[in-house]
Coordinates of C-alpha atoms and ligand atoms in Angstrom, one line a residue:
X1 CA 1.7 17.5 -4.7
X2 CA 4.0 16.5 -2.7
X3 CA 7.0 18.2 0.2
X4 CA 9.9 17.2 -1.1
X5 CA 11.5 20.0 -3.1
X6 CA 14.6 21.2 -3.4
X7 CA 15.6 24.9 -0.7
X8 CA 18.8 26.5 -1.2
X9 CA 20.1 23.4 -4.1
X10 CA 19.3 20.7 -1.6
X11 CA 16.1 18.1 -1.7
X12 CA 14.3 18.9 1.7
X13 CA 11.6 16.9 3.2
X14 CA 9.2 19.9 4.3
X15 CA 11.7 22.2 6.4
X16 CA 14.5 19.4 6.8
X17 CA 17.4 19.0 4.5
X18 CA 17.9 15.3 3.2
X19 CA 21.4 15.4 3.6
X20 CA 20.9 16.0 7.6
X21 CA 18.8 13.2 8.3
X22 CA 21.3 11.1 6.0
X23 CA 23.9 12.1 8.5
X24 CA 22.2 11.6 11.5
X25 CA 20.6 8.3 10.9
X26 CA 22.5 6.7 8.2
X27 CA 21.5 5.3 4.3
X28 CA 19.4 3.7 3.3
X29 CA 16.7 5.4 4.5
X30 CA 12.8 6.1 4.1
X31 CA 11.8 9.4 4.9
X32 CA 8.1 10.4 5.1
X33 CA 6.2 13.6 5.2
X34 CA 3.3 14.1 7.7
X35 CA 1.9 17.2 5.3
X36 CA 2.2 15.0 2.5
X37 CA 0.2 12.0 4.0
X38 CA -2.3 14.5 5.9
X39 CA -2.7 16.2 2.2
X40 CA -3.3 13.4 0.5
X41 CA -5.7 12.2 3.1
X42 CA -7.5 15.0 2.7
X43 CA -7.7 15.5 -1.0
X44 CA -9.2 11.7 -1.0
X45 CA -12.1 12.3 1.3
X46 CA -12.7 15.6 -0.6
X47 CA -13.2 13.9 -4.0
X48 CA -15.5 11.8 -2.3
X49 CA -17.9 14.9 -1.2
X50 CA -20.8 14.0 -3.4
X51 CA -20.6 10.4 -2.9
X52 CA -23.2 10.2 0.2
X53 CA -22.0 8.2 2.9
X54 CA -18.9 7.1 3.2
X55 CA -15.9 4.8 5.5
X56 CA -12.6 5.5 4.6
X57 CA -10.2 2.6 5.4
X58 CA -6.2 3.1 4.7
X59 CA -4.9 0.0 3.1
X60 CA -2.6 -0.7 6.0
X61 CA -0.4 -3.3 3.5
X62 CA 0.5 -0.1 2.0
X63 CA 2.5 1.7 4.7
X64 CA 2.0 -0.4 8.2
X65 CA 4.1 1.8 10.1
X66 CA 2.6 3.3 13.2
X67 CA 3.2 6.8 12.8
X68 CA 2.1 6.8 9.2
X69 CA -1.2 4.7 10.7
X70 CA -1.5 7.5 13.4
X71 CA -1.6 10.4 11.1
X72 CA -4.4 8.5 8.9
X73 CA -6.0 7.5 12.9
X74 CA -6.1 11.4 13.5
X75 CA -7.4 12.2 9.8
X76 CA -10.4 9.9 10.6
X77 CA -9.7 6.8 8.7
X78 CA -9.7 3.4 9.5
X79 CA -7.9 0.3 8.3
X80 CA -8.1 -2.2 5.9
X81 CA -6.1 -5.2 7.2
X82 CA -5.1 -8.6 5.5
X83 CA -3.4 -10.1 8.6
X84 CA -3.7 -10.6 12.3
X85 CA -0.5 -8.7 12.6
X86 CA -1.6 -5.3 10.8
X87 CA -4.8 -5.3 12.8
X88 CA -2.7 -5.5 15.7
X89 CA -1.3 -2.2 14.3
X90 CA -4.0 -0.5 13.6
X91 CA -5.5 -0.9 17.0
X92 CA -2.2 0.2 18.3
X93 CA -2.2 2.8 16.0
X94 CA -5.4 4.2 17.8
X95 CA -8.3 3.1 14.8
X96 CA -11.1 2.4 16.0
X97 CA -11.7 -1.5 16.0
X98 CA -14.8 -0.9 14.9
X99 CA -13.6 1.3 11.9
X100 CA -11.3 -2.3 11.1
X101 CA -12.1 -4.0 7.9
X102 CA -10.7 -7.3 7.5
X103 CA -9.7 -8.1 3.5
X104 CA -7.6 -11.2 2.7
X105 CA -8.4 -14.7 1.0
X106 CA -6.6 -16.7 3.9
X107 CA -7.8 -15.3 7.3
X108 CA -7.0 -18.4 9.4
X109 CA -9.1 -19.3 12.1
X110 CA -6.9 -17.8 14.7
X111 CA -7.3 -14.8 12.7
X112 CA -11.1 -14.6 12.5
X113 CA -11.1 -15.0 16.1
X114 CA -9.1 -12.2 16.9
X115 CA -10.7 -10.2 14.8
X116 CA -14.1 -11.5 17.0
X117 CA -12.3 -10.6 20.2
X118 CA -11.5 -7.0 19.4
X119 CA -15.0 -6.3 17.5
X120 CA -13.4 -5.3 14.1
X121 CA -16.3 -3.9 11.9
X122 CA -16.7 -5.9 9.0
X123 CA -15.0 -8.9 7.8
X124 CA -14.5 -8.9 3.9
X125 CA -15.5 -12.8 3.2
X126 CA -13.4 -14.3 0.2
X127 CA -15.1 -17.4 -0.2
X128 CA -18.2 -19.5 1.4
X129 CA -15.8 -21.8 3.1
X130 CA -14.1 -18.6 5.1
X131 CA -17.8 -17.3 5.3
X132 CA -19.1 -20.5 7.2
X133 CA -16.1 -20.8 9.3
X134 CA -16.6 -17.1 10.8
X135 CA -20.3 -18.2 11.2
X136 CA -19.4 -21.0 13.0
X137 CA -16.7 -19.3 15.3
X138 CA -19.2 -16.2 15.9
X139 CA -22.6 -18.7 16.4
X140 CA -20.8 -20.3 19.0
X141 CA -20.0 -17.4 21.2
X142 CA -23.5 -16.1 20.6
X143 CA -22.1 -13.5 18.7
X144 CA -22.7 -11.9 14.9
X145 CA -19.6 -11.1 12.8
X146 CA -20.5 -8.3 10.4
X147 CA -19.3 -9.2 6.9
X148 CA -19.3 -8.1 3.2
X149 CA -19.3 -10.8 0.2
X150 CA -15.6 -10.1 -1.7
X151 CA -16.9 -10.7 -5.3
X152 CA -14.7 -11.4 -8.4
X153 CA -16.1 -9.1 -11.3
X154 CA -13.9 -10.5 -14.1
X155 CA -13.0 -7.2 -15.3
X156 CA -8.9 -6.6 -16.6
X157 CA -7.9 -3.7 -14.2
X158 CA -5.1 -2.9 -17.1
X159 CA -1.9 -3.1 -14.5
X160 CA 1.3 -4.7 -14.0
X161 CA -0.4 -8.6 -14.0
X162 CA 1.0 -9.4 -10.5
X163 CA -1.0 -6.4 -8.7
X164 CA -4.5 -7.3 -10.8
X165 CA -6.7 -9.2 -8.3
X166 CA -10.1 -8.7 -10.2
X167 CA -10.3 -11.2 -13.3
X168 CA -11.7 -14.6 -13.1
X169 CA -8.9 -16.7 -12.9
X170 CA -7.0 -14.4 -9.8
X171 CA -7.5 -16.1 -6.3
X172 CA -9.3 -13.0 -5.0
X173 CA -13.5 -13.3 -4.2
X174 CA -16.2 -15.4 -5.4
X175 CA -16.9 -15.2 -9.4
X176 CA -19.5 -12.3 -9.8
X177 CA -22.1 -15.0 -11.3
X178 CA -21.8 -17.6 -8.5
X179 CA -22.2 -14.3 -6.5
X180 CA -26.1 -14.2 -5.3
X181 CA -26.2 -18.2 -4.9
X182 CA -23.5 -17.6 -2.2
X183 CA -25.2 -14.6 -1.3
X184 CA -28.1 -16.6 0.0
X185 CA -26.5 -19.4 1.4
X186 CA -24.2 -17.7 3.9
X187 CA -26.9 -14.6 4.8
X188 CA -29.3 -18.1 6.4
X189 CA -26.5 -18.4 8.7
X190 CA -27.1 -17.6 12.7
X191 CA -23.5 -16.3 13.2
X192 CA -23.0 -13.7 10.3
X193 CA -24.5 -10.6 9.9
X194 CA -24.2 -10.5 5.9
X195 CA -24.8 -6.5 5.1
X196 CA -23.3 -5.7 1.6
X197 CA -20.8 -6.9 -1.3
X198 CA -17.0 -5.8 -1.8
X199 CA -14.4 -5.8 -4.6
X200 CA -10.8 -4.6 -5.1
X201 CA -9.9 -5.1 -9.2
X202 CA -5.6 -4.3 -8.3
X203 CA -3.6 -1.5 -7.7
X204 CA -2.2 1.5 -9.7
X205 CA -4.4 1.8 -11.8
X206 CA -4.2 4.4 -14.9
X207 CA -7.3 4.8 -16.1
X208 CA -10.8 4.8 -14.3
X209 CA -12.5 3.2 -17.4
X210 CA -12.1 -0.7 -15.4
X211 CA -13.1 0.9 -12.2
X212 CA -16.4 1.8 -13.7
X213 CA -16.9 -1.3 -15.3
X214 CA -16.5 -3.3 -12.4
X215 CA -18.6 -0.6 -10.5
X216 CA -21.2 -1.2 -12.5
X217 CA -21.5 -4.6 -12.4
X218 CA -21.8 -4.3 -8.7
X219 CA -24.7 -1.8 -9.0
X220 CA -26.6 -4.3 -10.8
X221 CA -25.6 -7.5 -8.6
X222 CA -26.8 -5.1 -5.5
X223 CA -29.5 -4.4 -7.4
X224 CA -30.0 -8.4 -8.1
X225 CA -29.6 -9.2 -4.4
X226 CA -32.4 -6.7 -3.2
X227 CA -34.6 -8.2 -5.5
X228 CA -34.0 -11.6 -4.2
X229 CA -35.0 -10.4 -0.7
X230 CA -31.8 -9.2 0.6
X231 CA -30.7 -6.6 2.5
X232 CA -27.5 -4.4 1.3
X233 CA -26.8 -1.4 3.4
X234 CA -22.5 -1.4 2.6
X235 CA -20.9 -1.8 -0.6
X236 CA -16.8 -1.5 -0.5
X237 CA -14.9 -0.4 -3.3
X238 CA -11.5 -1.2 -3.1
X239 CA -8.2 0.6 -3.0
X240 CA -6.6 0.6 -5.9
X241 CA -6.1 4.3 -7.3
X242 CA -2.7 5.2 -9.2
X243 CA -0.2 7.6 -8.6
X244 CA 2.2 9.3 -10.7
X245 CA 5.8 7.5 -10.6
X246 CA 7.2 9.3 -14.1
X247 CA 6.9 12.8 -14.7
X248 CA 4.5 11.9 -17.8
X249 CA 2.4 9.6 -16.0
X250 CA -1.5 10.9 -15.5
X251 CA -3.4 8.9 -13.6
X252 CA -7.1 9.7 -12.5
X253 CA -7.2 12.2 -9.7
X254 CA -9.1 11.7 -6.9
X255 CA -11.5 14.3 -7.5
X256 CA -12.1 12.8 -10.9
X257 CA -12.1 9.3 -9.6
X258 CA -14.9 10.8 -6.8
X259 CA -17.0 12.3 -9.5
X260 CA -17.0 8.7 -11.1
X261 CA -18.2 7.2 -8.3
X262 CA -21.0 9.5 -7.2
X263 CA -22.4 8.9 -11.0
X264 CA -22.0 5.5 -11.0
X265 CA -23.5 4.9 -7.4
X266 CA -26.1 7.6 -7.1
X267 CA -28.8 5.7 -6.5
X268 CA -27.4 2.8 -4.4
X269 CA -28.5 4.0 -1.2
X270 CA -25.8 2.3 0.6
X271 CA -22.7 3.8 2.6
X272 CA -19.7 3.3 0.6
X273 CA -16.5 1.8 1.8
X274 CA -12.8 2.9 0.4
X275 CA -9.5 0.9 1.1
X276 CA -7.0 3.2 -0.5
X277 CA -3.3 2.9 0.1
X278 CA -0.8 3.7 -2.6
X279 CA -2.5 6.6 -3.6
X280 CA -2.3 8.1 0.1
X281 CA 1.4 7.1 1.1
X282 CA 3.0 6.6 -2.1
X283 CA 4.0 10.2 -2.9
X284 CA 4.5 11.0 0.9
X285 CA 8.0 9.3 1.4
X286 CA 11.2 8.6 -0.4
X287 CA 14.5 6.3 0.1
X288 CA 17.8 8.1 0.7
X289 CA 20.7 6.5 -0.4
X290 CA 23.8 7.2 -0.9
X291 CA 26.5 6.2 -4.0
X292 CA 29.0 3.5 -3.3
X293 CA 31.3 4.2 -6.1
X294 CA 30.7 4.3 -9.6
X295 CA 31.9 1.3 -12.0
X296 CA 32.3 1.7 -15.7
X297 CA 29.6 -0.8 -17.3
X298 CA 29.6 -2.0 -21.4
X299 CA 27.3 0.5 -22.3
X300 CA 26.9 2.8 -19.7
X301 CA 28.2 3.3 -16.1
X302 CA 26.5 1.5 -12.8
X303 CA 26.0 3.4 -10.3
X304 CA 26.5 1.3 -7.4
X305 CA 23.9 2.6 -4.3
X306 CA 24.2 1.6 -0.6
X307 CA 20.5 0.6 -1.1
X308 CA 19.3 -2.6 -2.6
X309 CA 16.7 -5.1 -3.7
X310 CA 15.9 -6.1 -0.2
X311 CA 15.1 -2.1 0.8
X312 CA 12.8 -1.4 -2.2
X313 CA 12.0 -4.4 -4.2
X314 CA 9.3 -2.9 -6.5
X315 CA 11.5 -2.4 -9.1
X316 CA 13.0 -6.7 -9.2
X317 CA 9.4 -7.7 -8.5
X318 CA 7.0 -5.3 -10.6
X319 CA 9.4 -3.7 -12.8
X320 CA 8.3 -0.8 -11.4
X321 CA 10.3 2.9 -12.1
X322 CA 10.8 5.2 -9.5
X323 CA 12.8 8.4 -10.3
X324 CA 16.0 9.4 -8.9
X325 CA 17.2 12.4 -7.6
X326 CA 20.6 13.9 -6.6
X327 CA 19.9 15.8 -3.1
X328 CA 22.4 18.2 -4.0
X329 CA 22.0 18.1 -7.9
X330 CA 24.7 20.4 -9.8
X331 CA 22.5 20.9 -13.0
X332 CA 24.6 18.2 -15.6
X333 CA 23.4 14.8 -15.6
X334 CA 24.6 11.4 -16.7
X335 CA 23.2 7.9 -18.4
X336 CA 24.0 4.9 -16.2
X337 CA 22.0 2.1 -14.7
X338 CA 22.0 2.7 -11.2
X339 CA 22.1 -0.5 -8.9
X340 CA 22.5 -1.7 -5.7
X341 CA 25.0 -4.3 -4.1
X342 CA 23.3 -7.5 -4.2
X343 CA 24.2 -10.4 -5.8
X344 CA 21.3 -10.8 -7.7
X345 CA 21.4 -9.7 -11.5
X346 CA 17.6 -8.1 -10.3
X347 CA 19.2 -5.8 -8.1
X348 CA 18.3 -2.6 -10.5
X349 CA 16.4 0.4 -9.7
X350 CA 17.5 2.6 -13.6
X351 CA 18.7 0.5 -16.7
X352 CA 21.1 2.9 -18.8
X353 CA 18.4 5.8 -17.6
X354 CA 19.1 10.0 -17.9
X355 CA 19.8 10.8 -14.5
X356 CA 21.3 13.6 -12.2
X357 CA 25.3 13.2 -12.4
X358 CA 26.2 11.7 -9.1
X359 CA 29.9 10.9 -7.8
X360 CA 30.9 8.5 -4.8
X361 CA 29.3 9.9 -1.5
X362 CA 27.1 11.7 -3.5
X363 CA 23.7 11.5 -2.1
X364 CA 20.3 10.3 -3.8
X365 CA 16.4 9.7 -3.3
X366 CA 14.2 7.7 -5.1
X367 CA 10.9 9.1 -5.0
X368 CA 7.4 8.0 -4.6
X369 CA 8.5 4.7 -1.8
X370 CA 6.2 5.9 0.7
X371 CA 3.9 2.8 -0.1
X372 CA 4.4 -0.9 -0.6
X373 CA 8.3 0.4 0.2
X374 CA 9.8 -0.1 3.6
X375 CA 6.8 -3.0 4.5
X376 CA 8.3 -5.0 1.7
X377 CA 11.9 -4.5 2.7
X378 CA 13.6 -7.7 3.7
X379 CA 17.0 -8.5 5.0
X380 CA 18.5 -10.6 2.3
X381 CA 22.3 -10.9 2.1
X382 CA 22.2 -10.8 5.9
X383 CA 21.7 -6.9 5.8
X384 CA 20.0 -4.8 7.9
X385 CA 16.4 -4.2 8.1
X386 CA 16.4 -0.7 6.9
X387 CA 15.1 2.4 9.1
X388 CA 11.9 5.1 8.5
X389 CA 11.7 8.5 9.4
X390 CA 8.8 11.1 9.9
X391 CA 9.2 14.4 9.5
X392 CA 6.8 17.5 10.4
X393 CA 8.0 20.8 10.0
X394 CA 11.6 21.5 10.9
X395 CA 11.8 18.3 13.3
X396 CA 11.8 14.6 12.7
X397 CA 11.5 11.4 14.2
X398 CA 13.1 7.8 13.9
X399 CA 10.1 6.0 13.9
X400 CA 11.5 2.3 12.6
X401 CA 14.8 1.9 13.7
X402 CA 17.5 0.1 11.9
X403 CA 17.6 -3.4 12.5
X404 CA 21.2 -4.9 12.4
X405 CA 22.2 -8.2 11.7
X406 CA 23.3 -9.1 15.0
X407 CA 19.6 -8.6 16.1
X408 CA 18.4 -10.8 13.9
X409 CA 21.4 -13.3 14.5
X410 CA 20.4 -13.0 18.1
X411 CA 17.2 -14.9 17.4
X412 CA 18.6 -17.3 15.1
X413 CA 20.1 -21.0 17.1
X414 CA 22.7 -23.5 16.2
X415 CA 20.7 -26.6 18.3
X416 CA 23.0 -28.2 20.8
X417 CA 23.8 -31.2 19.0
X418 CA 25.8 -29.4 16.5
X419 CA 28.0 -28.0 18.9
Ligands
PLP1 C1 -3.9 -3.9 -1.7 C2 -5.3 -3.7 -1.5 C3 -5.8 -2.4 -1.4 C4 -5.0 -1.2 -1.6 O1 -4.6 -1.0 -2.9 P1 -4.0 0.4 -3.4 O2 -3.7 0.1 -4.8 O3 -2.7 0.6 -2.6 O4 -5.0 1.5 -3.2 C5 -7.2 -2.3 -1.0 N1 -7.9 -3.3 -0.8 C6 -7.5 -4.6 -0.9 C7 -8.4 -5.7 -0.6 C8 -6.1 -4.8 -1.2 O5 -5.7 -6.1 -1.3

């Protein structure tokens, strides 16, 4: 469920009219919902009520912005980073450092020494190289970084192949049979503090059938590396939940995807660690844009949009659908391929698709860009970095401003011997 619906024959986000904050600060734009996020918050941590303890850490990659990362702060989550910069967020955000958990196969050394300086919670090791490094940084500070294993369960997560992270050949973890050897190597080590195992299979996810697959594999490597002497107090879980894009799509709901776990995990005895992000903010914000003109194409129309690529590049990178929406829809619709102005031939959000009739001016949303949205958004074509908006209620807040070319021009230098 989400809060943008259409009041009165125009799309609102919660109280606020679409077509208002498209005058006010311009298209494209995100827009996202605080009841939306806060909802889906909530409905995540309640189909986890039966799974014992648990850590809820929002997939910061997701949505990095600060006001989405505050709502998740206040709804008791932390953060699941895979950079120095988003942990710089999330602190500023207000998570807890200690409530920080550090994913990410190339976590320079820089990196694993901030995360050391601001006492991040747990460190998500993705090999044995990154695992003695850490050691070595911590050991010689007389400190103990607190870290999980990342294993690789080769199991086909059965998604778009360039968001799977869990089959043998992907660069993500340490192969599930090479696992315990590992296991024991880096727990001798005097600077780690090696408490538990962690996997992430990919992202969008239709089905829970993979999930439990891999889940079960990791019950039996936990129960391998008790047996072997170890302790294992923390086992991670991933992000990695889908959401609906299409109307027809049906993927697991959290409660269901709870009740799966609890089975699966019951006797673990371990607290459990979540990193979900898509299924959070990906219904909780859309991009407004607004129709250039309209050009007749060979077999259809194009709709030419004032958003591009470089603002939403699911679709040229995953061929990934989001729907599109009039914000003032008049009830007739039209087939055209609706695109943006790019001069890339994979600057397409709808090939020859049934859409609301729009006309030049006309404004539209595509829906469900609250994650892995605006973060991606580039400024190819030299044009602007485009803005995100919060709303709550009947007010909103700019809470990423545009960035216009000139900024970025500003930090750009033609050396001296040139001139
Ligand atoms: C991307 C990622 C997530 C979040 O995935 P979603 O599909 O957005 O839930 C969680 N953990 C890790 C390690 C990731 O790389």
């Amino acid at each position: 469920m989400d809060h943008f619906q259409l009041k009165n024959g125009v799309l609102h986000a919660e109280d606020i009219p679409l077509s208002q904050i498209a005058e006010e600060v311009g298209t494209p734009v995100y827009v996202y919902s605080r009841a939306t996020l806060e909802r889906h918050a909530q409905v995540f941590r309640e189909g986890l009520k039966d799974a014992g303890k648990i850590h809820l850490a929002f997939a910061v990659k997701a949505n990095p912005n600060l006001a989405v990362l505050r709502i998740l702060a206040n709804q008791g989550y932390g953060a699941d980073v895979v950079s120095g910069g988003e942990l710089q967020r999330a602190l500023a955000a207000g998570m807890k450092a200690e409530d920080i958990v550090f994913s990410g196969v190339g976590k320079s050394r820089e990196e694993l020494t901030l995360g050391l300086d601001q006492g991040i919670g747990q460190f998500n090791l993705e090999s044995e190289e990154e695992g003695v490094m850490l050691a070595g940084i911590a050991a010689s500070r007389g400190a103990k970084a607190s870290a999980t294993l990342r294993v690789n369960p080769d199991v086909d997560a059965g998604t778009h192949a360039k968001i799977s992270t869990g089959k043998k050949e992907n660069k993500f973890g340490v192969a599930i049979d090479v696992a315990p050897a590992i296991y024991a190597r880096l727990s001798q080590l005097d600077g780690l503090d090696l408490r538990g195992v962690a996997v992430h299979i990919g992202s969008q996810l239709q089905s829970l059938d993979p999930l439990e697959t891999c889940y079960a594999r990791m019950g039996e490597l936990v129960a391998q590396l008790r047996g072997a002497g170890h302790v294992v107090t923390h086992v991670d879980l991933g992000g990695g939940l889908g959401v609906p894009y299409k109307p027809e799509d049906n993927p697991p709901s959290p409660a269901e995807y709870g009740a799966m776990v609890a089975r699966v995990t019951r006797d673990w005895d371990v607290t459990l660690m979540f990193e979900p992000g898509r299924v959070i903010a990906g219904n909780g914000g859309v991009m407004i844009t607004k129709v250039i003109r309209i050009k007749p194409g060979l077999d259809s129309d194009f709709v030419i949009v004032d958003a591009a690529m470089n603002d939403l590049m699911r679709p040229a990178i995953y061929d990934a659908w989001h729907d599109f929406e009039a914000v003032e829809p008049s009830g007739e619709t039209m087939v055209a391929s609706i695109v943006g102005p790019i001069c890339e031939s994979s600057d397409i959000f709808a090939k020859q698709r049934v859409v609301d009739r729009v006309e030049t001016d006309d404004l539209g949303i595509f829906r469900t860009a609250g994650a892995y949205g605006a973060t991606m958004a580039n400024t190819y074509n030299s044009r602007p970095l485009v803005p995100e908006v919060l709303v709550d209620g009947d007010r909103y807040a700019v809470v990423a401003e545009r960035i216009e070319p000139a900024t970025i021009m500003a930090a750009e230098h033609v050396p001296d011997w040139l001139k």
